[in-house]
Amino acid sequence: KYLLVFDFDETIINENSDDSIVRAAPGQVLPDHIRQTFREGFYNEYMQRVLAYMGDQGVKMGDFKTVYENIPLSPGMPDLFQFLSKNHELFEIILISDANMFGIECSLRAAGFYSLFRKIFSNPSSFDKRGYFTLGPYHSHKCLDCPANMCKRKILTEYLAERAQEEVEFERVFYVGDGANDFCPSMTLTSADVAFPRKGYPMHQMTQEMEKKQPGAFQATVVPWESAAEVARHLQEVLKK
């Protein structure tokens, strides 16, 4: 069995869903006083303030849901998911995302692919009694390279350990992502594994830089993609072998 790990924003969907929800804000913009509170590495906290503002403006659950349901999938992603649906007994599929549970579930259900995923790891989110959309951090960690609320490497290594205890060993791990926070977990991949960074995005640039600076330090095979159909083709080749 193979483990397939997906990121969500700008990987499964073709946008950053945190930016997308601004479409539900009055005038589809955020005021400067909110935007200026953003600090590098504390995006989750920043989004909590964005959502509080939107709640104050009367943006409701249905408004958010509509936005999430209409975010386009990345090029070729429907092809990849169709391929995985046909071969689902060979792949265990999980999603690790710094977005939020509500948004991911809305998007995947609307696209018809929610049931493909064995587990989704993302920041907890819900609607409080005022009807405000609230967001929390996923966990705390000691990784210096990742945002304060989530280290995907920690999530992936804990998941693999938990599955090993349940006597599930994976022949290979495939990781499909785009961001800097996808580079951290892909550093744990072995030479049997494959990293699929989206072409021209931070994860891809970081694998290239590492290859220049420390050849061989990044162990996984790197297969960059512009269309997720390329990921499907690669996985097809793997299955033929």
Coordinates of N, CA and C in Angstrom, one line a residue:
K1 N 0.8 -1.2 0.0 CA 0.0 0.0 0.0 C 0.9 1.3 0.0
Y2 N 0.4 2.3 -0.7 CA 1.1 3.5 -0.7 C 0.4 4.6 0.1
L3 N 1.2 5.5 0.7 CA 0.6 6.6 1.4 C 0.7 7.8 0.5
L4 N -0.4 8.5 0.3 CA -0.4 9.7 -0.6 C -0.8 10.9 0.3
V5 N 0.0 11.9 0.4 CA -0.2 13.0 1.3 C -0.5 14.3 0.4
F6 N -1.6 15.0 0.7 CA -1.9 16.2 -0.1 C -1.9 17.4 0.8
D7 N -1.4 18.5 0.3 CA -1.7 19.8 0.8 C -3.0 20.3 0.2
F8 N -3.5 21.4 0.7 CA -4.8 21.8 0.2 C -4.7 23.1 -0.6
D9 N -4.3 24.2 0.0 CA -4.3 25.5 -0.7 C -3.2 25.6 -1.8
E10 N -3.6 26.0 -2.9 CA -2.8 26.1 -4.1 C -2.2 24.7 -4.5
T11 N -2.8 23.7 -4.0 CA -2.4 22.3 -4.4 C -3.6 21.6 -4.9
I12 N -4.5 21.3 -4.0 CA -5.8 20.7 -4.5 C -6.7 21.8 -5.1
I13 N -6.8 22.9 -4.4 CA -7.5 24.1 -5.0 C -6.5 25.0 -5.6
N14 N -6.9 25.8 -6.5 CA -6.0 26.7 -7.3 C -5.8 28.1 -6.7
E15 N -6.2 28.2 -5.4 CA -6.1 29.5 -4.7 C -5.7 29.2 -3.3
N16 N -5.4 30.3 -2.6 CA -5.3 30.2 -1.1 C -6.6 30.5 -0.5
S17 N -7.2 29.5 0.1 CA -8.6 29.7 0.6 C -8.8 30.8 1.6
D18 N -7.7 31.1 2.4 CA -7.8 32.2 3.3 C -8.0 33.5 2.6
D19 N -7.3 33.7 1.4 CA -7.5 34.9 0.6 C -8.9 34.9 -0.1
S20 N -9.3 33.7 -0.5 CA -10.6 33.5 -1.2 C -11.8 34.0 -0.4
I21 N -11.8 33.8 1.0 CA -13.0 34.1 1.7 C -13.2 35.6 1.8
V22 N -12.2 36.4 1.5 CA -12.4 37.8 1.5 C -13.5 38.2 0.5
R23 N -13.8 37.3 -0.5 CA -14.9 37.6 -1.4 C -16.2 37.7 -0.7
A24 N -16.3 37.1 0.5 CA -17.6 37.2 1.3 C -17.6 38.5 2.2
A25 N -16.5 39.3 2.2 CA -16.5 40.5 3.0 C -17.2 41.6 2.3
P26 N -17.6 42.6 3.0 CA -18.2 43.8 2.4 C -17.3 44.4 1.4
G27 N -17.7 44.6 0.2 CA -16.9 45.2 -0.9 C -15.7 44.3 -1.3
Q28 N -15.7 43.1 -0.8 CA -14.7 42.1 -1.1 C -13.3 42.5 -0.8
V29 N -13.2 43.4 0.2 CA -11.8 43.8 0.7 C -11.7 43.9 2.2
L30 N -10.5 43.8 2.7 CA -10.3 43.9 4.1 C -9.8 45.3 4.4
P31 N -10.2 46.0 5.5 CA -9.6 47.3 5.8 C -8.1 47.2 6.1
D32 N -7.4 48.3 5.8 CA -6.0 48.3 6.1 C -5.6 48.0 7.5
H33 N -6.4 48.5 8.5 CA -6.1 48.3 9.9 C -6.0 46.8 10.3
I34 N -6.8 46.0 9.5 CA -6.7 44.5 9.8 C -5.5 43.9 9.0
R35 N -5.4 44.3 7.8 CA -4.3 43.8 7.0 C -2.9 44.0 7.6
Q36 N -2.8 45.2 8.2 CA -1.5 45.6 8.8 C -1.1 44.8 10.0
T37 N -2.0 44.0 10.5 CA -1.7 43.2 11.8 C -1.0 41.9 11.4
F38 N -0.8 41.6 10.1 CA -0.2 40.3 9.8 C 1.3 40.3 10.2
R39 N 1.7 39.2 10.8 CA 3.1 39.0 11.1 C 3.5 37.6 10.6
E40 N 4.7 37.6 9.9 CA 5.3 36.4 9.4 C 5.3 35.2 10.4
G41 N 4.8 34.1 10.0 CA 4.8 32.9 11.0 C 3.6 32.9 11.9
F42 N 2.8 33.9 11.9 CA 1.6 34.0 12.7 C 0.3 34.2 11.9
Y43 N 0.2 33.5 10.8 CA -0.9 33.6 9.9 C -2.2 33.2 10.5
N44 N -2.2 32.1 11.3 CA -3.4 31.6 12.0 C -4.0 32.7 12.9
E45 N -3.2 33.3 13.6 CA -3.7 34.4 14.5 C -4.3 35.6 13.7
Y46 N -3.6 35.9 12.6 CA -4.1 36.9 11.7 C -5.4 36.6 11.2
M47 N -5.6 35.3 10.8 CA -6.9 34.9 10.2 C -8.0 34.9 11.3
Q48 N -7.6 34.7 12.5 CA -8.6 34.8 13.6 C -9.2 36.2 13.6
R49 N -8.3 37.2 13.5 CA -8.8 38.6 13.5 C -9.6 38.9 12.2
V50 N -9.2 38.4 11.1 CA -10.0 38.6 9.8 C -11.4 38.0 10.0
L51 N -11.5 36.8 10.6 CA -12.8 36.2 10.7 C -13.7 37.0 11.7
A52 N -13.0 37.5 12.8 CA -13.8 38.3 13.8 C -14.4 39.5 13.1
Y53 N -13.5 40.2 12.3 CA -14.0 41.4 11.5 C -15.2 41.0 10.6
M54 N -15.0 39.9 9.9 CA -16.1 39.5 9.0 C -17.4 39.1 9.8
G55 N -17.2 38.5 10.9 CA -18.4 38.3 11.8 C -19.1 39.6 12.2
D56 N -18.3 40.6 12.6 CA -18.8 41.9 12.9 C -19.6 42.5 11.7
Q57 N -19.2 42.2 10.5 CA -19.8 42.7 9.3 C -21.0 41.9 8.9
G58 N -21.4 40.9 9.7 CA -22.6 40.1 9.4 C -22.4 39.0 8.4
V59 N -21.1 38.6 8.2 CA -20.9 37.5 7.2 C -21.2 36.2 7.9
K60 N -22.1 35.4 7.3 CA -22.6 34.2 7.9 C -22.0 32.9 7.4
M61 N -22.3 31.8 8.0 CA -21.9 30.5 7.6 C -22.1 30.2 6.1
G62 N -23.4 30.5 5.7 CA -23.7 30.2 4.3 C -22.9 31.0 3.3
D63 N -22.5 32.2 3.7 CA -21.6 33.1 2.8 C -20.3 32.4 2.6
F64 N -19.7 32.0 3.8 CA -18.4 31.3 3.7 C -18.5 30.0 2.9
K65 N -19.6 29.3 3.1 CA -19.7 28.0 2.5 C -19.8 28.2 0.9
T66 N -20.5 29.2 0.5 CA -20.6 29.5 -0.9 C -19.3 29.7 -1.5
V67 N -18.4 30.5 -0.8 CA -17.1 30.8 -1.4 C -16.3 29.5 -1.5
Y68 N -16.2 28.8 -0.4 CA -15.4 27.5 -0.4 C -15.9 26.6 -1.5
E69 N -17.2 26.5 -1.7 CA -17.7 25.5 -2.7 C -17.4 25.9 -4.1
N70 N -17.1 27.2 -4.3 CA -16.8 27.7 -5.7 C -15.4 27.9 -6.0
I71 N -14.5 27.6 -5.1 CA -13.0 27.8 -5.4 C -12.6 26.7 -6.4
P72 N -12.0 27.1 -7.5 CA -11.7 26.1 -8.6 C -10.6 25.1 -8.1
L73 N -10.7 23.9 -8.6 CA -9.6 23.0 -8.3 C -8.4 23.3 -9.2
S74 N -7.2 22.9 -8.8 CA -6.0 23.2 -9.6 C -6.1 22.4 -10.9
P75 N -5.4 22.8 -11.9 CA -5.4 22.1 -13.2 C -5.1 20.7 -13.1
G76 N -5.9 19.8 -13.7 CA -5.6 18.4 -13.7 C -6.0 17.7 -12.4
M77 N -6.5 18.4 -11.4 CA -6.8 17.8 -10.1 C -8.0 16.8 -10.2
P78 N -9.0 17.2 -11.0 CA -10.1 16.2 -11.2 C -9.6 14.9 -11.8
D79 N -8.7 15.0 -12.8 CA -8.1 13.8 -13.4 C -7.4 12.9 -12.4
L80 N -6.6 13.6 -11.5 CA -5.9 12.8 -10.5 C -6.8 12.1 -9.5
F81 N -7.9 12.9 -9.1 CA -8.8 12.3 -8.1 C -9.6 11.1 -8.8
Q82 N -9.9 11.3 -10.1 CA -10.6 10.2 -10.8 C -9.7 8.9 -10.8
F83 N -8.5 9.1 -11.1 CA -7.5 8.0 -11.1 C -7.4 7.4 -9.7
L84 N -7.4 8.2 -8.7 CA -7.3 7.7 -7.3 C -8.6 6.9 -6.9
S85 N -9.8 7.4 -7.4 CA -11.0 6.8 -7.1 C -11.0 5.4 -7.7
K86 N -10.5 5.2 -8.9 CA -10.4 3.9 -9.5 C -9.5 3.0 -8.8
N87 N -8.4 3.5 -8.2 CA -7.4 2.7 -7.6 C -7.3 2.9 -6.1
H88 N -8.5 3.2 -5.5 CA -8.4 3.6 -4.1 C -7.9 2.5 -3.1
E89 N -8.0 1.2 -3.5 CA -7.6 0.2 -2.6 C -6.0 0.2 -2.5
L90 N -5.3 0.8 -3.4 CA -3.9 0.8 -3.4 C -3.3 2.0 -2.7
F91 N -4.1 3.0 -2.5 CA -3.6 4.2 -1.8 C -4.3 4.6 -0.6
E92 N -3.6 4.9 0.5 CA -4.2 5.5 1.6 C -3.9 7.0 1.5
I93 N -5.0 7.8 1.6 CA -4.8 9.3 1.2 C -5.2 10.1 2.4
I94 N -4.2 11.0 2.8 CA -4.5 12.0 3.8 C -4.2 13.4 3.3
L95 N -4.7 14.3 4.1 CA -4.6 15.7 3.7 C -4.0 16.5 4.9
I96 N -3.0 17.3 4.8 CA -2.4 18.1 5.9 C -2.4 19.5 5.4
S97 N -3.2 20.3 6.0 CA -3.3 21.7 5.6 C -3.4 22.7 6.7
D98 N -2.8 23.9 6.4 CA -2.8 25.0 7.4 C -4.1 25.9 7.1
A99 N -5.0 25.4 6.4 CA -6.3 26.1 6.2 C -7.2 25.9 7.4
N100 N -8.4 25.4 7.2 CA -9.3 25.0 8.3 C -10.2 23.9 7.9
M101 N -10.7 23.2 8.9 CA -11.5 22.0 8.6 C -12.8 22.3 7.9
F102 N -13.5 23.4 8.3 CA -14.8 23.7 7.7 C -14.6 24.0 6.2
G103 N -13.6 24.8 5.8 CA -13.4 25.2 4.4 C -13.0 24.0 3.6
I104 N -12.2 23.1 4.1 CA -11.7 22.0 3.3 C -12.9 21.0 3.1
E105 N -13.7 20.8 4.1 CA -14.8 19.9 4.0 C -15.8 20.4 2.9
C106 N -16.1 21.7 3.0 CA -17.0 22.3 2.0 C -16.5 22.1 0.6
S107 N -15.2 22.4 0.4 CA -14.6 22.3 -0.9 C -14.7 20.9 -1.5
L108 N -14.2 20.0 -0.7 CA -14.1 18.6 -1.1 C -15.4 18.0 -1.3
R109 N -16.4 18.3 -0.5 CA -17.7 17.7 -0.7 C -18.4 18.3 -2.0
A110 N -18.2 19.6 -2.2 CA -18.7 20.2 -3.4 C -18.1 19.6 -4.7
A111 N -16.8 19.3 -4.6 CA -16.1 18.7 -5.7 C -16.4 17.2 -5.9
G112 N -16.9 16.6 -4.8 CA -17.3 15.2 -4.9 C -16.2 14.2 -4.5
F113 N -15.1 14.7 -3.8 CA -14.0 13.9 -3.5 C -13.6 13.7 -2.0
Y114 N -14.6 14.2 -1.2 CA -14.3 14.1 0.2 C -14.0 12.7 0.7
S115 N -14.7 11.7 0.2 CA -14.6 10.3 0.7 C -13.3 9.7 0.4
L116 N -12.5 10.3 -0.5 CA -11.2 9.7 -0.9 C -10.2 9.7 0.3
F117 N -10.4 10.7 1.2 CA -9.4 11.0 2.3 C -9.7 10.1 3.5
R118 N -8.7 9.4 4.0 CA -8.8 8.6 5.2 C -8.8 9.6 6.4
K119 N -8.0 10.6 6.3 CA -7.9 11.6 7.4 C -7.5 13.0 6.9
I120 N -8.1 14.0 7.6 CA -7.8 15.4 7.2 C -7.2 16.0 8.5
F121 N -6.0 16.6 8.4 CA -5.4 17.3 9.5 C -5.4 18.8 9.1
S122 N -6.1 19.6 9.9 CA -6.1 21.0 9.6 C -6.5 21.8 10.9
N123 N -6.5 23.1 10.8 CA -6.8 23.9 12.0 C -8.3 23.8 12.3
P124 N -8.6 23.6 13.6 CA -10.0 23.5 14.0 C -10.8 24.8 13.8
S125 N -12.0 24.6 13.3 CA -12.8 25.8 13.0 C -14.3 25.5 13.3
S126 N -15.0 26.5 13.7 CA -16.5 26.2 13.9 C -17.2 27.6 14.0
F127 N -18.5 27.5 14.2 CA -19.3 28.8 14.2 C -19.8 28.9 15.7
D128 N -19.5 30.0 16.3 CA -19.9 30.2 17.7 C -21.4 30.6 17.8
K129 N -21.9 30.8 19.0 CA -23.3 31.0 19.2 C -23.7 32.4 18.6
R130 N -22.8 33.3 18.3 CA -23.1 34.5 17.6 C -23.2 34.3 16.1
G131 N -22.8 33.1 15.7 CA -22.7 32.8 14.2 C -21.4 33.2 13.6
Y132 N -20.4 33.6 14.5 CA -19.1 34.0 14.0 C -18.3 32.8 13.7
F133 N -17.5 32.8 12.6 CA -16.6 31.7 12.1 C -15.3 31.9 13.0
T134 N -15.0 30.8 13.8 CA -13.9 30.9 14.7 C -12.8 29.9 14.2
L135 N -11.6 30.2 14.5 CA -10.5 29.4 14.1 C -9.5 29.2 15.2
G136 N -8.9 28.0 15.3 CA -7.9 27.8 16.4 C -6.6 27.3 15.8
P137 N -5.5 27.2 16.6 CA -4.3 26.6 16.1 C -4.4 25.1 16.1
Y138 N -3.7 24.4 15.2 CA -3.7 22.9 15.2 C -3.0 22.3 16.4
H139 N -1.8 22.7 16.7 CA -1.0 22.2 17.8 C 0.1 23.1 18.1
S140 N 1.0 22.8 19.0 CA 2.2 23.5 19.2 C 3.4 22.6 18.9
H141 N 4.5 23.1 18.6 CA 5.6 22.3 18.2 C 6.9 23.1 18.4
K142 N 8.1 22.4 18.2 CA 9.4 23.0 18.4 C 10.1 23.3 17.1
C143 N 9.5 23.1 16.0 CA 10.2 23.3 14.7 C 10.4 24.8 14.4
L144 N 11.6 25.2 14.1 CA 11.9 26.6 13.9 C 11.5 27.1 12.4
D145 N 11.3 26.1 11.6 CA 11.0 26.5 10.2 C 9.5 26.7 9.8
C146 N 8.7 26.3 10.7 CA 7.2 26.3 10.4 C 6.5 27.3 11.2
P147 N 5.3 27.7 10.7 CA 4.4 28.6 11.4 C 4.1 28.1 12.8
A148 N 3.8 29.0 13.7 CA 3.6 28.7 15.1 C 2.6 27.6 15.4
N149 N 1.5 27.6 14.5 CA 0.4 26.7 14.8 C 0.4 25.4 14.1
M150 N 1.4 25.1 13.2 CA 1.4 23.8 12.5 C 2.8 23.5 11.9
C151 N 3.3 22.3 12.3 CA 4.5 21.7 11.6 C 4.0 20.5 11.0
K152 N 4.0 20.5 9.6 CA 3.5 19.3 8.9 C 4.4 18.1 9.1
R153 N 5.6 18.3 9.3 CA 6.6 17.2 9.5 C 6.1 16.4 10.8
K154 N 5.8 17.2 11.8 CA 5.4 16.5 13.1 C 4.1 15.7 12.8
I155 N 3.2 16.3 12.1 CA 1.9 15.6 11.8 C 2.2 14.3 11.0
L156 N 3.0 14.4 10.0 CA 3.3 13.2 9.1 C 4.1 12.1 9.9
T157 N 5.1 12.5 10.7 CA 5.8 11.5 11.4 C 5.0 10.8 12.4
E158 N 4.1 11.6 13.1 CA 3.2 11.0 14.1 C 2.2 10.0 13.4
Y159 N 1.7 10.4 12.3 CA 0.8 9.6 11.5 C 1.4 8.3 11.1
L160 N 2.7 8.3 10.6 CA 3.4 7.1 10.2 C 3.6 6.2 11.4
A161 N 4.0 6.8 12.5 CA 4.2 6.0 13.7 C 3.0 5.3 14.2
E162 N 1.9 6.1 14.2 CA 0.6 5.5 14.6 C 0.1 4.4 13.7
R163 N 0.3 4.6 12.4 CA -0.1 3.5 11.4 C 0.8 2.3 11.6
A164 N 2.1 2.5 11.9 CA 3.1 1.4 12.1 C 2.6 0.6 13.3
Q165 N 2.1 1.3 14.4 CA 1.6 0.6 15.6 C 0.4 -0.3 15.2
E166 N -0.4 0.2 14.2 CA -1.6 -0.6 13.8 C -1.2 -1.6 12.7
E167 N 0.2 -1.8 12.6 CA 0.7 -2.7 11.6 C 0.4 -2.4 10.2
V168 N 0.4 -1.1 9.9 CA 0.3 -0.7 8.5 C 1.6 -0.1 8.1
E169 N 2.3 -0.7 7.2 CA 3.6 -0.2 6.7 C 3.4 0.2 5.3
F170 N 3.9 1.4 4.9 CA 3.7 1.8 3.5 C 5.0 1.5 2.7
E171 N 4.7 1.0 1.5 CA 5.9 0.7 0.6 C 6.6 2.0 0.2
R172 N 5.8 3.0 -0.1 CA 6.3 4.3 -0.4 C 5.4 5.4 0.0
V173 N 5.9 6.6 0.2 CA 5.1 7.8 0.5 C 5.2 8.8 -0.7
F174 N 4.1 9.3 -1.1 CA 4.1 10.4 -2.1 C 3.5 11.6 -1.4
Y175 N 4.2 12.8 -1.7 CA 3.8 14.0 -1.1 C 3.5 15.1 -2.2
V176 N 2.3 15.6 -2.2 CA 1.9 16.6 -3.2 C 1.6 17.9 -2.5
G177 N 2.5 18.9 -2.9 CA 2.3 20.2 -2.2 C 2.8 21.3 -3.0
D178 N 2.8 22.5 -2.4 CA 3.3 23.7 -3.1 C 4.2 24.6 -2.2
G179 N 3.9 24.6 -0.9 CA 4.4 25.7 -0.1 C 5.6 25.4 0.7
A180 N 6.2 26.5 1.3 CA 7.4 26.3 2.2 C 7.0 25.3 3.3
N181 N 5.8 25.3 3.8 CA 5.4 24.4 4.9 C 5.3 23.0 4.4
D182 N 5.3 22.7 3.1 CA 5.3 21.4 2.6 C 6.8 20.9 2.4
F183 N 7.7 21.8 2.4 CA 9.1 21.4 2.2 C 9.6 20.7 3.5
C184 N 9.2 21.2 4.7 CA 9.6 20.6 5.9 C 9.2 19.1 6.0
P185 N 8.0 18.7 5.8 CA 7.7 17.3 5.9 C 8.3 16.4 4.8
S186 N 8.5 17.1 3.6 CA 9.1 16.3 2.5 C 10.6 16.0 2.7
M187 N 11.2 16.7 3.7 CA 12.6 16.4 4.1 C 12.7 15.1 4.8
T188 N 11.6 14.6 5.3 CA 11.6 13.3 6.0 C 11.5 12.1 5.1
L189 N 11.2 12.4 3.8 CA 11.0 11.3 2.8 C 12.3 10.6 2.5
T190 N 12.2 9.4 2.2 CA 13.4 8.6 1.9 C 13.6 8.5 0.4
S191 N 14.6 7.8 0.0 CA 14.9 7.7 -1.5 C 13.9 6.8 -2.2
A192 N 13.1 6.1 -1.5 CA 12.0 5.3 -2.1 C 10.8 6.2 -2.4
D193 N 10.7 7.3 -1.8 CA 9.5 8.2 -1.9 C 9.6 9.2 -3.0
V194 N 8.5 9.9 -3.2 CA 8.4 10.9 -4.3 C 7.8 12.1 -3.7
A195 N 8.4 13.3 -4.0 CA 7.9 14.6 -3.6 C 7.4 15.2 -4.9
F196 N 6.1 15.7 -4.9 CA 5.6 16.3 -6.1 C 5.3 17.8 -5.8
P197 N 6.3 18.7 -6.0 CA 6.1 20.1 -5.7 C 5.5 20.8 -6.9
R198 N 4.6 21.7 -6.7 CA 4.0 22.4 -7.8 C 5.1 23.3 -8.4
K199 N 5.2 23.3 -9.7 CA 6.3 24.0 -10.4 C 6.3 25.5 -10.2
G200 N 7.4 26.0 -9.8 CA 7.6 27.4 -9.6 C 7.1 28.0 -8.3
Y201 N 6.5 27.1 -7.4 CA 6.0 27.5 -6.1 C 7.1 27.3 -5.1
P202 N 7.0 27.8 -3.8 CA 8.1 27.8 -2.9 C 8.7 26.4 -2.6
M203 N 7.8 25.4 -2.5 CA 8.3 24.0 -2.2 C 9.3 23.6 -3.3
H204 N 9.0 23.9 -4.6 CA 9.8 23.5 -5.7 C 11.1 24.3 -5.6
Q205 N 11.0 25.6 -5.4 CA 12.2 26.4 -5.3 C 13.2 25.9 -4.2
M206 N 12.6 25.6 -3.1 CA 13.4 25.1 -1.9 C 14.1 23.8 -2.2
T207 N 13.4 22.9 -2.9 CA 14.1 21.6 -3.3 C 15.2 21.9 -4.2
Q208 N 15.0 22.8 -5.2 CA 16.1 23.2 -6.1 C 17.3 23.8 -5.4
E209 N 17.0 24.7 -4.5 CA 18.1 25.4 -3.7 C 18.9 24.4 -2.9
M210 N 18.1 23.4 -2.3 CA 18.8 22.4 -1.4 C 19.7 21.5 -2.3
E211 N 19.2 21.2 -3.5 CA 20.0 20.3 -4.4 C 21.3 21.0 -4.8
K212 N 21.3 22.4 -5.0 CA 22.5 23.2 -5.3 C 23.4 23.2 -4.1
K213 N 22.9 23.5 -2.9 CA 23.7 23.7 -1.7 C 24.2 22.4 -1.1
Q214 N 23.4 21.4 -1.0 CA 23.7 20.1 -0.4 C 23.2 19.0 -1.3
P215 N 23.9 18.7 -2.4 CA 23.5 17.6 -3.3 C 23.2 16.3 -2.5
G216 N 22.1 15.7 -2.8 CA 21.8 14.4 -2.1 C 21.1 14.5 -0.7
A217 N 21.1 15.8 -0.2 CA 20.5 15.9 1.2 C 19.0 15.7 1.1
F218 N 18.4 16.1 0.0 CA 16.9 15.9 -0.2 C 16.8 14.5 -0.9
Q219 N 16.3 13.5 -0.1 CA 16.4 12.1 -0.6 C 15.4 11.7 -1.6
A220 N 14.2 12.2 -1.4 CA 13.1 11.7 -2.3 C 13.3 12.1 -3.8
T221 N 12.7 11.4 -4.7 CA 12.7 11.7 -6.1 C 11.8 13.0 -6.2
V222 N 12.2 14.0 -7.0 CA 11.4 15.2 -7.1 C 10.7 15.2 -8.5
V223 N 9.4 15.3 -8.5 CA 8.7 15.3 -9.8 C 7.8 16.5 -9.7
P224 N 8.3 17.7 -10.3 CA 7.5 18.9 -10.3 C 6.3 18.7 -11.3
W225 N 5.2 19.5 -11.0 CA 4.0 19.4 -11.8 C 3.4 20.8 -12.0
E226 N 2.8 20.9 -13.2 CA 2.0 22.1 -13.6 C 0.5 21.7 -13.5
S227 N 0.3 20.5 -14.0 CA -1.1 19.9 -14.0 C -1.0 18.6 -13.2
A228 N -2.0 18.5 -12.3 CA -2.0 17.3 -11.5 C -2.2 16.0 -12.3
A229 N -2.5 16.1 -13.5 CA -2.6 15.0 -14.4 C -1.2 14.3 -14.6
E230 N -0.1 15.2 -14.4 CA 1.2 14.7 -14.4 C 1.5 13.8 -13.2
V231 N 0.9 14.1 -12.1 CA 1.1 13.3 -10.9 C 0.4 12.0 -11.1
A232 N -0.8 12.0 -11.7 CA -1.6 10.8 -12.0 C -0.8 9.9 -12.9
R233 N -0.1 10.5 -14.0 CA 0.7 9.7 -14.9 C 1.8 9.0 -14.2
H234 N 2.5 9.8 -13.3 CA 3.6 9.2 -12.6 C 3.2 8.0 -11.7
L235 N 2.0 8.2 -11.0 CA 1.5 7.1 -10.1 C 1.1 5.9 -11.0
Q236 N 0.6 6.2 -12.1 CA 0.2 5.1 -13.1 C 1.5 4.2 -13.4
E237 N 2.6 4.9 -13.7 CA 3.8 4.2 -14.0 C 4.3 3.4 -12.8
V238 N 4.2 4.0 -11.6 CA 4.6 3.2 -10.4 C 3.7 1.9 -10.3
L239 N 2.5 2.0 -10.6 CA 1.6 0.9 -10.4 C 1.9 -0.2 -11.5
K240 N 2.4 0.2 -12.7 CA 2.8 -0.7 -13.7 C 4.0 -1.6 -13.3
K241 N 4.9 -1.0 -12.5 CA 6.1 -1.7 -12.1 C 5.7 -2.7 -11.0

